[in-house]
Amino acid sequence: MRQAKPHLEFVGVDLHKGWEVPPGYPPGFTQKILASDIDETAKRGSRTRLLRIAPGAYSTEPFVHDHWEEVFLVQGDLIVGNDAQGRGGQSSQAFTYACRPPGVHHGPFSSKGGCLLYEIHYYATGGERRQGG
């Protein structure tokens, strides 16, 4: 039987410890998993995480994944579409939001002053795959 995300009732989140570099991400990008039962092999479940981008850090390639992603920029600046040297792109400030269906190329990303993102990743079931309104 599949393990579901745990029931958590307003637990403290230590923003100083427990950060890790997500697989395949460049230096300066770190995540803190808040709750997860995602199984990317079986294509089911969900993950809630914080993603932090250090000041001056940048990725060089767009990201694409097979799950839905919702992102809320909690603090700082996020630049989308920079070049391979981290220059250019479209800047956003807190509080902005994105919702991406599976298969959408997004990024590369950078941040001049650093940022904190709240993200939810999930696999849709049945009719949830529908795009648009």
Short mmCIF file of N, CA, C and O in Angstrom, two decimals:
data_model
loop_
_atom_site.label_atom_id
_atom_site.label_comp_id
_atom_site.label_asym_id
_atom_site.label_seq_id
_atom_site.Cartn_x
_atom_site.Cartn_y
_atom_site.Cartn_z
N MET A 1 0.84 -1.19 0.00
CA MET A 1 0.00 0.00 0.00
C MET A 1 0.88 1.25 0.00
O MET A 1 1.90 1.31 0.67
N ARG A 2 0.46 2.25 -0.74
CA ARG A 2 1.22 3.48 -0.90
C ARG A 2 1.14 4.35 0.33
O ARG A 2 0.09 4.52 0.92
N GLN A 3 2.29 4.92 0.71
CA GLN A 3 2.36 5.83 1.86
C GLN A 3 1.86 7.20 1.44
O GLN A 3 2.32 7.77 0.47
N ALA A 4 0.91 7.76 2.17
CA ALA A 4 0.41 9.10 1.90
C ALA A 4 1.26 10.13 2.63
O ALA A 4 2.00 9.82 3.55
N LYS A 5 1.13 11.39 2.19
CA LYS A 5 1.81 12.46 2.90
C LYS A 5 1.35 12.44 4.36
O LYS A 5 0.20 12.12 4.64
N PRO A 6 2.23 12.80 5.29
CA PRO A 6 1.85 12.75 6.71
C PRO A 6 0.89 13.90 7.07
O PRO A 6 0.87 14.94 6.42
N HIS A 7 0.10 13.66 8.10
CA HIS A 7 -0.72 14.72 8.66
C HIS A 7 0.19 15.56 9.54
O HIS A 7 0.76 15.07 10.51
N LEU A 8 0.31 16.84 9.21
CA LEU A 8 1.15 17.76 9.98
C LEU A 8 0.27 18.91 10.41
O LEU A 8 -0.45 19.49 9.61
N GLU A 9 0.34 19.28 11.67
CA GLU A 9 -0.52 20.33 12.22
C GLU A 9 0.31 21.48 12.75
O GLU A 9 0.69 21.50 13.90
N PHE A 10 0.64 22.43 11.87
CA PHE A 10 1.40 23.64 12.21
C PHE A 10 2.68 23.32 12.98
O PHE A 10 2.85 23.73 14.12
N VAL A 11 3.55 22.58 12.31
CA VAL A 11 4.86 22.28 12.88
C VAL A 11 5.83 23.40 12.54
O VAL A 11 5.69 24.07 11.52
N GLY A 12 6.80 23.62 13.39
CA GLY A 12 7.81 24.64 13.12
C GLY A 12 8.67 24.26 11.93
O GLY A 12 8.95 23.08 11.72
N VAL A 13 9.07 25.23 11.14
CA VAL A 13 9.94 25.01 9.99
C VAL A 13 11.23 25.80 10.24
O VAL A 13 11.20 27.02 10.32
N ASP A 14 12.33 25.09 10.38
CA ASP A 14 13.63 25.71 10.62
C ASP A 14 14.20 26.15 9.27
O ASP A 14 14.56 25.31 8.44
N LEU A 15 14.26 27.44 9.03
CA LEU A 15 14.75 27.96 7.75
C LEU A 15 16.27 28.04 7.69
O LEU A 15 16.82 28.46 6.68
N HIS A 16 16.96 27.60 8.75
CA HIS A 16 18.42 27.64 8.77
C HIS A 16 19.06 26.29 8.54
O HIS A 16 20.22 26.23 8.13
N LYS A 17 18.35 25.20 8.78
CA LYS A 17 18.91 23.85 8.66
C LYS A 17 18.05 22.99 7.73
O LYS A 17 16.89 23.28 7.51
N GLY A 18 18.67 21.91 7.24
CA GLY A 18 17.92 20.91 6.50
C GLY A 18 17.77 21.18 5.01
O GLY A 18 16.97 20.53 4.35
N TRP A 19 18.52 22.10 4.46
CA TRP A 19 18.44 22.40 3.03
C TRP A 19 19.37 21.47 2.27
O TRP A 19 20.43 21.09 2.75
N GLU A 20 18.96 21.09 1.05
CA GLU A 20 19.78 20.22 0.20
C GLU A 20 19.66 20.68 -1.25
O GLU A 20 18.67 21.31 -1.62
N VAL A 21 20.67 20.37 -2.04
CA VAL A 21 20.62 20.68 -3.47
C VAL A 21 19.76 19.62 -4.15
O VAL A 21 20.05 18.42 -4.01
N PRO A 22 18.70 20.01 -4.85
CA PRO A 22 17.88 19.01 -5.55
C PRO A 22 18.69 18.35 -6.66
O PRO A 22 19.55 19.01 -7.28
N PRO A 23 18.45 17.07 -6.94
CA PRO A 23 19.19 16.39 -8.01
C PRO A 23 19.06 17.15 -9.34
O PRO A 23 17.97 17.56 -9.73
N GLY A 24 20.19 17.39 -9.99
CA GLY A 24 20.20 18.04 -11.29
C GLY A 24 20.18 19.56 -11.26
O GLY A 24 20.17 20.18 -12.31
N TYR A 25 20.16 20.17 -10.08
CA TYR A 25 20.13 21.63 -9.98
C TYR A 25 21.54 22.17 -9.82
O TYR A 25 22.42 21.50 -9.29
N PRO A 26 21.76 23.42 -10.25
CA PRO A 26 23.09 24.02 -10.11
C PRO A 26 23.35 24.49 -8.69
O PRO A 26 22.42 24.60 -7.87
N PRO A 27 24.61 24.83 -8.38
CA PRO A 27 24.94 25.39 -7.06
C PRO A 27 24.12 26.66 -6.81
O PRO A 27 23.82 27.42 -7.73
N GLY A 28 23.76 26.88 -5.54
CA GLY A 28 22.99 28.06 -5.17
C GLY A 28 21.49 27.83 -5.15
O GLY A 28 20.73 28.70 -4.73
N PHE A 29 21.04 26.65 -5.60
CA PHE A 29 19.64 26.27 -5.53
C PHE A 29 19.51 25.19 -4.47
O PHE A 29 20.16 24.14 -4.56
N THR A 30 18.72 25.44 -3.43
CA THR A 30 18.53 24.44 -2.38
C THR A 30 17.04 24.29 -2.07
O THR A 30 16.26 25.22 -2.24
N GLN A 31 16.68 23.10 -1.63
CA GLN A 31 15.29 22.81 -1.30
C GLN A 31 15.17 22.31 0.12
O GLN A 31 16.10 21.74 0.68
N LYS A 32 13.98 22.51 0.66
CA LYS A 32 13.61 21.95 1.96
C LYS A 32 12.24 21.30 1.73
O LYS A 32 11.26 22.00 1.45
N ILE A 33 12.19 19.98 1.81
CA ILE A 33 10.94 19.26 1.61
C ILE A 33 10.08 19.41 2.85
O ILE A 33 10.53 19.11 3.96
N LEU A 34 8.85 19.88 2.68
CA LEU A 34 7.92 20.02 3.80
C LEU A 34 7.09 18.75 3.98
O LEU A 34 6.87 18.32 5.10
N ALA A 35 6.63 18.18 2.88
CA ALA A 35 5.88 16.91 2.91
C ALA A 35 5.92 16.32 1.51
O ALA A 35 5.86 17.06 0.52
N SER A 36 6.01 15.01 1.43
CA SER A 36 6.08 14.38 0.12
C SER A 36 5.66 12.92 0.17
O SER A 36 6.00 12.21 1.11
N ASP A 37 4.90 12.52 -0.83
CA ASP A 37 4.66 11.11 -1.11
C ASP A 37 4.81 10.89 -2.61
O ASP A 37 4.31 9.93 -3.17
N ILE A 38 5.53 11.80 -3.27
CA ILE A 38 5.66 11.74 -4.72
C ILE A 38 6.49 10.52 -5.12
O ILE A 38 7.46 10.16 -4.47
N ASP A 39 6.03 9.86 -6.18
CA ASP A 39 6.74 8.73 -6.77
C ASP A 39 6.86 9.05 -8.26
O ASP A 39 5.91 8.86 -9.02
N GLU A 40 8.01 9.59 -8.64
CA GLU A 40 8.18 10.04 -10.02
C GLU A 40 8.30 8.88 -11.00
O GLU A 40 8.07 9.06 -12.19
N THR A 41 8.62 7.68 -10.52
CA THR A 41 8.66 6.51 -11.39
C THR A 41 7.25 6.03 -11.70
O THR A 41 6.91 5.78 -12.85
N ALA A 42 6.41 5.92 -10.66
CA ALA A 42 5.03 5.48 -10.84
C ALA A 42 4.10 6.62 -11.28
O ALA A 42 2.94 6.39 -11.57
N LYS A 43 4.61 7.84 -11.30
CA LYS A 43 3.85 9.03 -11.73
C LYS A 43 2.60 9.25 -10.88
O LYS A 43 1.49 9.38 -11.38
N ARG A 44 2.83 9.33 -9.54
CA ARG A 44 1.71 9.59 -8.63
C ARG A 44 2.23 10.30 -7.39
O ARG A 44 3.42 10.31 -7.10
N GLY A 45 1.29 10.91 -6.67
CA GLY A 45 1.63 11.58 -5.43
C GLY A 45 1.92 13.06 -5.62
O GLY A 45 1.71 13.63 -6.69
N SER A 46 2.41 13.67 -4.54
CA SER A 46 2.70 15.11 -4.56
C SER A 46 3.84 15.44 -3.61
O SER A 46 4.20 14.64 -2.76
N ARG A 47 4.36 16.64 -3.79
CA ARG A 47 5.46 17.11 -2.95
C ARG A 47 5.21 18.60 -2.68
O ARG A 47 4.86 19.35 -3.58
N THR A 48 5.44 19.01 -1.44
CA THR A 48 5.41 20.43 -1.07
C THR A 48 6.81 20.77 -0.57
O THR A 48 7.35 20.06 0.27
N ARG A 49 7.36 21.84 -1.13
CA ARG A 49 8.73 22.18 -0.75
C ARG A 49 8.93 23.69 -0.78
O ARG A 49 8.16 24.44 -1.39
N LEU A 50 10.01 24.10 -0.13
CA LEU A 50 10.54 25.44 -0.27
C LEU A 50 11.76 25.32 -1.17
O LEU A 50 12.56 24.38 -1.02
N LEU A 51 11.90 26.23 -2.11
CA LEU A 51 13.09 26.28 -2.95
C LEU A 51 13.72 27.64 -2.76
O LEU A 51 13.03 28.67 -2.84
N ARG A 52 15.00 27.64 -2.47
CA ARG A 52 15.73 28.87 -2.23
C ARG A 52 16.79 29.03 -3.33
O ARG A 52 17.48 28.07 -3.66
N ILE A 53 16.86 30.24 -3.87
CA ILE A 53 17.90 30.56 -4.84
C ILE A 53 18.77 31.65 -4.21
O ILE A 53 18.26 32.70 -3.81
N ALA A 54 20.04 31.36 -4.08
CA ALA A 54 20.98 32.30 -3.45
C ALA A 54 21.19 33.52 -4.35
O ALA A 54 21.05 33.43 -5.58
N PRO A 55 21.56 34.65 -3.75
CA PRO A 55 21.85 35.85 -4.55
C PRO A 55 22.92 35.55 -5.60
O PRO A 55 23.96 34.97 -5.29
N GLY A 56 22.63 35.92 -6.85
CA GLY A 56 23.57 35.72 -7.94
C GLY A 56 23.57 34.34 -8.57
O GLY A 56 24.21 34.12 -9.59
N ALA A 57 22.86 33.37 -7.98
CA ALA A 57 22.83 32.02 -8.54
C ALA A 57 21.93 31.99 -9.78
O ALA A 57 20.99 32.77 -9.90
N TYR A 58 22.25 31.08 -10.70
CA TYR A 58 21.43 30.95 -11.90
C TYR A 58 21.56 29.55 -12.49
O TYR A 58 22.55 28.86 -12.31
N SER A 59 20.52 29.15 -13.19
CA SER A 59 20.55 27.92 -13.97
C SER A 59 20.78 28.31 -15.42
O SER A 59 20.61 29.46 -15.81
N THR A 60 21.20 27.33 -16.24
CA THR A 60 21.55 27.63 -17.63
C THR A 60 20.64 26.95 -18.64
O THR A 60 20.68 27.28 -19.81
N GLU A 61 19.83 26.01 -18.19
CA GLU A 61 18.93 25.28 -19.09
C GLU A 61 17.50 25.35 -18.55
O GLU A 61 17.30 25.39 -17.33
N PRO A 62 16.51 25.34 -19.45
CA PRO A 62 15.12 25.28 -18.99
C PRO A 62 14.85 23.95 -18.26
O PRO A 62 15.53 22.95 -18.49
N PHE A 63 13.87 23.98 -17.38
CA PHE A 63 13.40 22.79 -16.68
C PHE A 63 12.15 22.29 -17.38
O PHE A 63 11.37 23.08 -17.93
N VAL A 64 11.91 20.99 -17.36
CA VAL A 64 10.67 20.40 -17.84
C VAL A 64 10.44 19.13 -17.04
O VAL A 64 11.39 18.40 -16.72
N HIS A 65 9.19 18.90 -16.62
CA HIS A 65 8.88 17.70 -15.85
C HIS A 65 7.50 17.21 -16.21
O HIS A 65 6.73 17.90 -16.90
N ASP A 66 7.19 15.99 -15.77
CA ASP A 66 5.94 15.35 -16.16
C ASP A 66 4.84 15.49 -15.11
O ASP A 66 3.85 14.77 -15.15
N HIS A 67 4.99 16.39 -14.18
CA HIS A 67 3.96 16.63 -13.16
C HIS A 67 3.57 18.11 -13.18
O HIS A 67 4.25 18.95 -13.78
N TRP A 68 2.46 18.41 -12.57
CA TRP A 68 2.02 19.80 -12.39
C TRP A 68 2.93 20.48 -11.39
O TRP A 68 3.48 19.82 -10.49
N GLU A 69 3.06 21.80 -11.51
CA GLU A 69 3.86 22.57 -10.57
C GLU A 69 3.16 23.90 -10.32
O GLU A 69 2.79 24.60 -11.26
N GLU A 70 2.98 24.22 -9.04
CA GLU A 70 2.48 25.53 -8.65
C GLU A 70 3.56 26.19 -7.81
O GLU A 70 4.15 25.55 -6.93
N VAL A 71 3.84 27.46 -8.10
CA VAL A 71 4.95 28.17 -7.46
C VAL A 71 4.48 29.53 -6.98
O VAL A 71 3.86 30.28 -7.75
N PHE A 72 4.78 29.84 -5.73
CA PHE A 72 4.49 31.16 -5.17
C PHE A 72 5.80 31.77 -4.71
O PHE A 72 6.53 31.16 -3.91
N LEU A 73 6.13 32.94 -5.23
CA LEU A 73 7.35 33.66 -4.86
C LEU A 73 7.08 34.39 -3.54
O LEU A 73 6.37 35.38 -3.51
N VAL A 74 7.63 33.84 -2.46
CA VAL A 74 7.38 34.34 -1.11
C VAL A 74 8.17 35.60 -0.81
O VAL A 74 7.65 36.55 -0.23
N GLN A 75 9.44 35.60 -1.19
CA GLN A 75 10.28 36.79 -0.95
C GLN A 75 11.39 36.86 -1.97
O GLN A 75 11.80 35.86 -2.53
N GLY A 76 11.85 38.09 -2.22
CA GLY A 76 12.97 38.30 -3.11
C GLY A 76 12.57 38.52 -4.56
O GLY A 76 11.42 38.82 -4.87
N ASP A 77 13.57 38.33 -5.44
CA ASP A 77 13.36 38.52 -6.88
C ASP A 77 13.67 37.22 -7.60
O ASP A 77 14.58 36.49 -7.22
N LEU A 78 12.91 36.92 -8.64
CA LEU A 78 13.11 35.75 -9.47
C LEU A 78 13.14 36.22 -10.92
O LEU A 78 12.24 36.94 -11.35
N ILE A 79 14.17 35.82 -11.65
CA ILE A 79 14.30 36.17 -13.06
C ILE A 79 14.11 34.90 -13.86
O ILE A 79 14.75 33.88 -13.59
N VAL A 80 13.23 34.96 -14.85
CA VAL A 80 12.91 33.82 -15.71
C VAL A 80 13.41 34.11 -17.12
O VAL A 80 13.12 35.16 -17.67
N GLY A 81 14.17 33.17 -17.69
CA GLY A 81 14.61 33.29 -19.07
C GLY A 81 15.96 33.93 -19.25
O GLY A 81 16.25 34.49 -20.31
N ASN A 82 16.82 33.84 -18.24
CA ASN A 82 18.18 34.36 -18.38
C ASN A 82 18.99 33.52 -19.38
O ASN A 82 18.60 32.41 -19.71
N ASP A 83 20.12 34.06 -19.84
CA ASP A 83 20.98 33.33 -20.76
C ASP A 83 21.94 32.42 -19.97
O ASP A 83 21.87 32.34 -18.74
N ALA A 84 22.84 31.77 -20.68
CA ALA A 84 23.76 30.81 -20.07
C ALA A 84 24.77 31.45 -19.11
O ALA A 84 25.41 30.76 -18.33
N GLN A 85 24.88 32.78 -19.15
CA GLN A 85 25.76 33.49 -18.21
C GLN A 85 24.96 34.16 -17.09
O GLN A 85 25.51 34.92 -16.30
N GLY A 86 23.66 33.87 -17.03
CA GLY A 86 22.81 34.42 -15.97
C GLY A 86 22.32 35.83 -16.23
O GLY A 86 21.78 36.47 -15.34
N ARG A 87 22.45 36.32 -17.46
CA ARG A 87 22.03 37.68 -17.79
C ARG A 87 20.68 37.69 -18.50
O ARG A 87 20.33 36.73 -19.19
N GLY A 88 19.97 38.82 -18.37
CA GLY A 88 18.70 39.00 -19.07
C GLY A 88 17.55 38.28 -18.40
O GLY A 88 17.68 37.80 -17.27
N GLY A 89 16.43 38.21 -19.07
CA GLY A 89 15.25 37.53 -18.55
C GLY A 89 14.23 38.51 -17.99
O GLY A 89 14.46 39.71 -17.92
N GLN A 90 13.09 37.97 -17.58
CA GLN A 90 11.97 38.73 -17.05
C GLN A 90 11.96 38.62 -15.53
O GLN A 90 11.87 37.52 -14.99
N SER A 91 12.02 39.76 -14.84
CA SER A 91 12.09 39.78 -13.38
C SER A 91 10.70 39.84 -12.76
O SER A 91 9.83 40.57 -13.24
N SER A 92 10.51 39.08 -11.69
CA SER A 92 9.30 39.12 -10.87
C SER A 92 9.70 39.34 -9.42
O SER A 92 10.79 38.97 -9.01
N GLN A 93 8.81 39.92 -8.67
CA GLN A 93 9.03 40.18 -7.25
C GLN A 93 7.97 39.42 -6.45
O GLN A 93 6.92 39.08 -6.98
N ALA A 94 8.23 39.23 -5.15
CA ALA A 94 7.21 38.67 -4.27
C ALA A 94 6.03 39.64 -4.31
O ALA A 94 6.23 40.85 -4.39
N PHE A 95 4.94 39.26 -4.36
CA PHE A 95 4.20 38.03 -4.28
C PHE A 95 3.62 37.74 -5.66
O PHE A 95 2.62 38.34 -6.04
N THR A 96 4.22 36.79 -6.38
CA THR A 96 3.73 36.39 -7.68
C THR A 96 3.59 34.87 -7.70
O THR A 96 4.17 34.16 -6.87
N TYR A 97 2.82 34.36 -8.68
CA TYR A 97 2.41 32.96 -8.71
C TYR A 97 2.49 32.42 -10.13
O TYR A 97 2.24 33.14 -11.09
N ALA A 98 2.84 31.15 -10.25
CA ALA A 98 2.82 30.45 -11.54
C ALA A 98 2.19 29.08 -11.35
O ALA A 98 2.33 28.46 -10.29
N CYS A 99 1.50 28.60 -12.38
CA CYS A 99 0.93 27.25 -12.40
C CYS A 99 1.30 26.65 -13.76
O CYS A 99 0.93 27.20 -14.80
N ARG A 100 2.06 25.54 -13.73
CA ARG A 100 2.56 24.94 -14.96
C ARG A 100 2.07 23.51 -15.12
O ARG A 100 2.30 22.67 -14.25
N PRO A 101 1.47 23.21 -16.27
CA PRO A 101 1.09 21.82 -16.54
C PRO A 101 2.31 20.97 -16.90
O PRO A 101 3.38 21.53 -17.21
N PRO A 102 2.17 19.66 -16.90
CA PRO A 102 3.27 18.79 -17.30
C PRO A 102 3.75 19.12 -18.71
O PRO A 102 2.95 19.49 -19.58
N GLY A 103 5.06 18.98 -18.93
CA GLY A 103 5.63 19.14 -20.25
C GLY A 103 6.00 20.56 -20.64
O GLY A 103 6.57 20.77 -21.71
N VAL A 104 5.72 21.54 -19.81
CA VAL A 104 6.02 22.93 -20.13
C VAL A 104 7.48 23.25 -19.79
O VAL A 104 7.91 23.03 -18.66
N HIS A 105 8.23 23.74 -20.78
CA HIS A 105 9.61 24.18 -20.52
C HIS A 105 9.55 25.53 -19.81
O HIS A 105 8.80 26.42 -20.23
N HIS A 106 10.31 25.69 -18.75
CA HIS A 106 10.32 26.95 -17.98
C HIS A 106 11.73 27.20 -17.46
O HIS A 106 12.46 26.31 -17.13
N GLY A 107 12.08 28.49 -17.41
CA GLY A 107 13.42 28.88 -17.01
C GLY A 107 14.23 29.21 -18.24
O GLY A 107 13.67 29.38 -19.32
N PRO A 108 15.55 29.24 -18.08
CA PRO A 108 16.34 29.13 -16.87
C PRO A 108 15.99 30.24 -15.86
O PRO A 108 15.33 31.21 -16.21
N PHE A 109 16.46 30.06 -14.63
CA PHE A 109 16.13 30.96 -13.54
C PHE A 109 17.37 31.56 -12.92
O PHE A 109 18.43 30.92 -12.85
N SER A 110 17.22 32.79 -12.42
CA SER A 110 18.28 33.43 -11.65
C SER A 110 17.64 34.36 -10.63
O SER A 110 16.43 34.59 -10.66
N SER A 111 18.46 34.87 -9.74
CA SER A 111 17.99 35.84 -8.75
C SER A 111 19.14 36.76 -8.40
O SER A 111 20.23 36.29 -8.09
N LYS A 112 18.91 38.06 -8.49
CA LYS A 112 19.95 39.02 -8.13
C LYS A 112 20.16 39.08 -6.62
O LYS A 112 21.26 39.01 -6.14
N GLY A 113 19.07 39.22 -5.87
CA GLY A 113 19.17 39.37 -4.42
C GLY A 113 18.83 38.13 -3.63
O GLY A 113 18.83 38.14 -2.41
N GLY A 114 18.49 37.03 -4.33
CA GLY A 114 18.05 35.80 -3.67
C GLY A 114 16.54 35.76 -3.55
O GLY A 114 15.88 36.80 -3.58
N CYS A 115 16.00 34.56 -3.44
CA CYS A 115 14.55 34.43 -3.31
C CYS A 115 14.18 33.14 -2.60
O CYS A 115 14.98 32.21 -2.46
N LEU A 116 12.92 33.10 -2.15
CA LEU A 116 12.34 31.93 -1.51
C LEU A 116 11.02 31.64 -2.20
O LEU A 116 10.16 32.52 -2.31
N LEU A 117 10.89 30.40 -2.70
CA LEU A 117 9.70 29.96 -3.41
C LEU A 117 9.00 28.86 -2.62
O LEU A 117 9.66 28.00 -2.03
N TYR A 118 7.68 28.88 -2.61
CA TYR A 118 6.86 27.80 -2.06
C TYR A 118 6.30 27.05 -3.25
O TYR A 118 5.65 27.65 -4.12
N GLU A 119 6.56 25.74 -3.33
CA GLU A 119 6.16 24.97 -4.50
C GLU A 119 5.36 23.73 -4.12
O GLU A 119 5.63 23.09 -3.09
N ILE A 120 4.42 23.40 -4.99
CA ILE A 120 3.66 22.16 -4.89
C ILE A 120 3.78 21.45 -6.23
O ILE A 120 3.50 22.05 -7.28
N HIS A 121 4.22 20.21 -6.20
CA HIS A 121 4.34 19.37 -7.40
C HIS A 121 3.37 18.21 -7.24
O HIS A 121 3.32 17.60 -6.16
N TYR A 122 2.64 17.87 -8.30
CA TYR A 122 1.69 16.76 -8.18
C TYR A 122 1.36 16.16 -9.53
O TYR A 122 1.45 16.82 -10.56
N TYR A 123 0.99 14.89 -9.50
CA TYR A 123 0.52 14.18 -10.67
C TYR A 123 -1.00 14.23 -10.66
O TYR A 123 -1.63 13.98 -9.64
N ALA A 124 -1.56 14.57 -11.81
CA ALA A 124 -3.01 14.65 -11.94
C ALA A 124 -3.60 13.26 -12.11
O ALA A 124 -2.92 12.34 -12.56
N THR A 125 -4.85 13.14 -11.77
CA THR A 125 -5.59 11.91 -11.97
C THR A 125 -6.84 12.21 -12.77
O THR A 125 -7.50 13.22 -12.55
N GLY A 126 -7.17 11.35 -13.71
CA GLY A 126 -8.41 11.51 -14.48
C GLY A 126 -8.52 12.83 -15.20
O GLY A 126 -7.62 13.25 -15.90
N GLY A 127 -9.62 13.56 -14.97
CA GLY A 127 -9.93 14.78 -15.67
C GLY A 127 -9.09 15.98 -15.29
O GLY A 127 -9.18 17.02 -15.92
N GLU A 128 -8.23 15.85 -14.27
CA GLU A 128 -7.41 16.98 -13.85
C GLU A 128 -6.35 17.36 -14.86
O GLU A 128 -5.74 18.40 -14.75
N ARG A 129 -6.11 16.53 -15.87
CA ARG A 129 -5.08 16.81 -16.85
C ARG A 129 -5.49 17.92 -17.82
O ARG A 129 -4.69 18.42 -18.56
N ARG A 130 -6.76 18.26 -17.83
CA ARG A 130 -7.28 19.27 -18.73
C ARG A 130 -6.56 20.60 -18.53
O ARG A 130 -6.41 21.06 -17.42
N GLN A 131 -6.14 21.22 -19.62
CA GLN A 131 -5.48 22.50 -19.54
C GLN A 131 -6.49 23.60 -19.86
O GLN A 131 -7.45 23.37 -20.57
N GLY A 132 -6.22 24.78 -19.36
CA GLY A 132 -7.09 25.92 -19.65
C GLY A 132 -8.24 26.02 -18.69
O GLY A 132 -8.34 25.30 -17.71
N GLY A 133 -9.17 26.96 -18.93
CA GLY A 133 -10.25 27.22 -18.00
C GLY A 133 -11.47 26.61 -18.32
O GLY A 133 -12.28 25.91 -18.20
#
